Amino acid sequence: MGRKGGKRFGGGGEPAAKRRAAGEDGPSASADDDIVVAQISKNRRVAVRTWNGKVVVDIREFYEKDGKTLPGRKGIQLSMDQWKILRDNIKSIDEAIKENA
């Protein structure tokens, strides 16, 4: 059973903004080491980045604040194993889309 009024995400005892500032969770506001592969909509990007020493594919929404483009919470980060599985199944995914469109 869940705790009434308990937090579902987060933790660490400090607000998320402070944890991010300290580098404890989430990508930093600096995107210097990202390779933006595709801008798939006005606010969504696909990027390849190094996260905790591992290369990941990051599909994420971005927002603007004080003239800076910052990563939002909505997104998914795929490990190389997950990316390879997705990549290898693109044909099946396309076929399923055609059947349901």
Short mmCIF file of C-alpha atoms in Angstrom, two decimals:
data_model
loop_
_atom_site.label_atom_id
_atom_site.label_comp_id
_atom_site.label_asym_id
_atom_site.label_seq_id
_atom_site.Cartn_x
_atom_site.Cartn_y
_atom_site.Cartn_z
CA MET A 1 0.00 0.00 0.00
CA GLY A 2 1.17 3.50 -0.76
CA ARG A 3 1.54 6.19 1.83
CA LYS A 4 -1.19 8.75 1.91
CA GLY A 5 0.21 12.06 0.70
CA GLY A 6 3.62 10.52 0.06
CA LYS A 7 5.78 11.50 -2.86
CA ARG A 8 5.83 9.20 -5.83
CA PHE A 9 9.05 10.50 -7.35
CA GLY A 10 12.08 12.37 -6.10
CA GLY A 11 13.53 11.90 -2.70
CA GLY A 12 16.94 12.83 -1.49
CA GLY A 13 15.58 15.22 1.12
CA GLU A 14 16.07 18.35 -0.98
CA PRO A 15 13.96 19.95 -3.68
CA ALA A 16 14.71 18.69 -7.18
CA ALA A 17 16.13 22.07 -8.24
CA LYS A 18 18.78 21.86 -5.52
CA ARG A 19 19.64 18.25 -6.41
CA ARG A 20 19.99 19.19 -10.07
CA ALA A 21 22.18 22.16 -9.19
CA ALA A 22 24.38 19.80 -7.23
CA GLY A 23 24.41 17.33 -10.14
CA GLU A 24 22.63 14.59 -8.22
CA ASP A 25 19.89 13.82 -10.73
CA GLY A 26 18.74 14.80 -14.19
CA PRO A 27 20.81 16.24 -17.01
CA SER A 28 22.54 19.52 -16.37
CA ALA A 29 21.31 22.69 -18.00
CA SER A 30 24.48 22.69 -20.08
CA ALA A 31 24.02 20.75 -23.30
CA ASP A 32 27.56 21.23 -24.59
CA ASP A 33 28.32 17.51 -24.82
CA ASP A 34 25.05 16.63 -26.58
CA ILE A 35 24.90 15.74 -30.24
CA VAL A 36 21.46 16.82 -31.41
CA VAL A 37 20.53 14.30 -34.06
CA ALA A 38 17.05 15.58 -34.91
CA GLN A 39 14.61 18.27 -33.92
CA ILE A 40 11.34 16.33 -34.24
CA SER A 41 9.05 19.21 -33.30
CA LYS A 42 9.32 22.74 -31.96
CA ASN A 43 10.05 21.54 -28.43
CA ARG A 44 11.24 17.94 -28.92
CA ARG A 45 14.72 16.73 -29.77
CA VAL A 46 16.57 13.48 -30.22
CA ALA A 47 20.11 13.71 -28.89
CA VAL A 48 23.01 11.41 -28.15
CA ARG A 49 24.81 12.17 -24.93
CA THR A 50 27.05 10.69 -22.31
CA TRP A 51 25.25 10.11 -19.01
CA ASN A 52 27.12 8.72 -16.01
CA GLY A 53 29.87 7.52 -18.34
CA LYS A 54 27.49 5.72 -20.72
CA VAL A 55 26.27 6.75 -24.17
CA VAL A 56 22.47 7.16 -24.31
CA VAL A 57 19.85 8.22 -26.83
CA ASP A 58 17.70 10.94 -25.30
CA ILE A 59 14.28 11.88 -26.69
CA ARG A 60 13.11 14.87 -24.69
CA GLU A 61 10.93 17.96 -24.57
CA PHE A 62 12.62 21.31 -24.02
CA TYR A 63 11.34 24.65 -22.77
CA GLU A 64 12.64 28.20 -22.80
CA LYS A 65 13.35 30.17 -19.63
CA ASP A 66 15.19 33.49 -19.43
CA GLY A 67 16.30 33.10 -23.07
CA LYS A 68 17.82 29.65 -22.48
CA THR A 69 16.58 26.35 -23.85
CA LEU A 70 16.44 23.82 -21.02
CA PRO A 71 15.54 20.10 -20.90
CA GLY A 72 12.14 19.28 -19.46
CA ARG A 73 11.02 16.33 -17.38
CA LYS A 74 9.08 14.70 -20.19
CA GLY A 75 11.28 12.40 -22.16
CA ILE A 76 12.94 9.05 -22.37
CA GLN A 77 16.56 8.06 -22.21
CA LEU A 78 17.48 4.80 -23.91
CA SER A 79 20.58 2.79 -23.08
CA MET A 80 22.51 1.37 -26.02
CA ASP A 81 20.90 -2.05 -25.49
CA GLN A 82 17.41 -0.50 -25.53
CA TRP A 83 18.27 1.63 -28.58
CA LYS A 84 19.51 -1.42 -30.52
CA ILE A 85 16.28 -3.32 -29.76
CA LEU A 86 14.17 -0.36 -30.90
CA ARG A 87 16.31 0.15 -34.02
CA ASP A 88 16.09 -3.54 -34.95
CA ASN A 89 12.28 -3.46 -34.65
CA ILE A 90 11.57 -0.28 -36.66
CA LYS A 91 10.24 -2.28 -39.63
CA SER A 92 7.73 -4.13 -37.42
CA ILE A 93 6.70 -0.88 -35.77
CA ASP A 94 6.14 0.77 -39.18
CA GLU A 95 4.03 -2.20 -40.31
CA ALA A 96 1.89 -2.01 -37.15
CA ILE A 97 1.38 1.73 -37.73
CA LYS A 98 0.24 1.09 -41.31
CA GLU A 99 -2.21 -1.60 -40.15
CA ASN A 100 -3.72 0.72 -37.54
CA ALA A 101 -3.74 3.96 -39.53
#
